[in-house]
CSV table of C-alpha atoms in Angstrom, one decimal:
chain,number,residue,atom,x,y,z
G,1,UNK,CA,97.0,109.0,118.9
G,2,UNK,CA,99.9,107.9,116.7
G,3,UNK,CA,102.8,109.8,118.0
G,4,UNK,CA,103.9,110.6,114.4
G,5,UNK,CA,100.7,112.6,113.7
G,6,UNK,CA,101.2,116.2,114.7
G,7,UNK,CA,98.4,118.5,116.1
G,8,UNK,CA,97.4,120.8,113.2
G,9,UNK,CA,94.7,122.8,114.9
G,10,UNK,CA,95.9,126.2,116.1
G,11,UNK,CA,99.0,126.5,113.9
G,12,UNK,CA,100.2,129.9,112.8
G,13,UNK,CA,100.0,130.1,109.9
G,14,UNK,CA,97.2,127.6,109.5
G,15,UNK,CA,97.9,124.0,108.5
G,16,UNK,CA,98.6,123.6,104.8
G,17,UNK,CA,97.0,121.1,102.5
G,18,UNK,CA,100.4,119.4,102.4
G,19,UNK,CA,100.5,119.0,106.2
G,20,UNK,CA,96.9,117.8,106.3
G,21,UNK,CA,97.5,115.2,103.5
G,22,UNK,CA,100.7,114.0,105.3
G,23,UNK,CA,98.7,113.5,108.5
G,24,UNK,CA,96.0,111.7,106.6
G,25,UNK,CA,98.5,109.4,104.9
G,26,UNK,CA,100.2,108.6,108.3
G,27,UNK,CA,96.8,107.8,109.8
G,28,UNK,CA,95.8,105.5,106.9
G,29,UNK,CA,99.2,103.8,107.1
G,30,UNK,CA,98.8,103.2,110.8
G,31,UNK,CA,95.3,101.8,110.7
G,32,UNK,CA,95.9,99.6,107.6
G,33,UNK,CA,99.4,98.4,108.3
G,34,UNK,CA,100.2,99.2,104.6
G,35,UNK,CA,103.6,100.7,104.3
G,36,UNK,CA,104.4,100.0,100.6
G,37,UNK,CA,101.7,100.3,98.0
G,38,UNK,CA,101.0,97.6,95.5
G,39,UNK,CA,98.6,97.5,92.6
G,40,UNK,CA,96.0,95.9,95.0
G,41,UNK,CA,96.3,98.5,97.7
G,42,UNK,CA,97.1,101.7,95.9
G,43,UNK,CA,93.6,102.8,94.8
G,44,UNK,CA,91.7,102.2,98.1
G,45,UNK,CA,94.7,103.6,100.1
G,46,UNK,CA,94.9,106.8,98.1
G,47,UNK,CA,91.1,107.2,98.1
G,48,UNK,CA,91.1,106.9,101.9
G,49,UNK,CA,93.9,109.4,102.2
G,50,UNK,CA,91.9,111.9,100.1
G,51,UNK,CA,88.7,111.4,102.0
G,52,UNK,CA,90.4,111.8,105.4
G,53,UNK,CA,92.3,114.9,104.3
G,54,UNK,CA,89.0,116.4,103.1
G,55,UNK,CA,87.3,115.6,106.3
G,56,UNK,CA,90.2,116.9,108.4
G,57,UNK,CA,90.2,120.2,106.4
G,58,UNK,CA,86.5,120.7,107.0
G,59,UNK,CA,86.9,119.8,110.7
G,60,UNK,CA,89.8,122.2,111.3
G,61,UNK,CA,87.7,124.9,109.6
G,62,UNK,CA,84.7,124.3,111.8
G,63,UNK,CA,86.4,124.1,115.2
G,64,UNK,CA,86.9,127.2,117.3
G,65,UNK,CA,90.3,128.7,117.6
G,66,UNK,CA,92.7,127.2,120.1
G,67,UNK,CA,93.6,129.2,123.2
G,68,UNK,CA,97.2,128.0,123.0
G,69,UNK,CA,99.2,126.9,120.0
G,70,UNK,CA,100.3,123.2,119.7
G,71,UNK,CA,103.4,122.4,121.7
G,72,UNK,CA,105.1,120.6,118.7
G,73,UNK,CA,106.1,121.9,115.3
G,74,UNK,CA,104.8,119.8,112.4
G,75,UNK,CA,107.5,117.9,110.6
G,76,UNK,CA,106.9,119.7,107.3
G,77,UNK,CA,107.7,123.0,109.0
G,78,UNK,CA,111.1,121.8,110.2
G,79,UNK,CA,114.1,122.8,108.0
G,80,UNK,CA,115.9,119.5,108.3
G,81,UNK,CA,112.8,117.6,107.1
G,82,UNK,CA,112.3,120.1,104.2
G,83,UNK,CA,115.9,119.5,103.2
G,84,UNK,CA,115.5,115.7,103.3
G,85,UNK,CA,112.4,116.0,101.1
G,86,UNK,CA,114.1,118.3,98.6
G,87,UNK,CA,117.1,115.9,98.4
G,88,UNK,CA,114.8,112.9,97.8
G,89,UNK,CA,113.0,114.8,95.0
G,90,UNK,CA,116.2,115.9,93.4
G,91,UNK,CA,117.3,112.3,92.9
């Protein structure tokens, strides 16, 4: 597994749509090698992200509860990451 993709099953509170979409985006980036979108890659890339996020949401809803929570905290739950995102959006 790509080390940048965090385990989302068993989080309390449950994984958010934003966390699922971020994991799907990271997965598509990894398997395609596309880091910067162009006119030629944008539409298929974004469609793949949406489809994988949808499948992941369904999968997480169908799996039984975990016995133990994940050992890592998803990046989008870390205060320093949230601060970086807010600063980038403010620009």
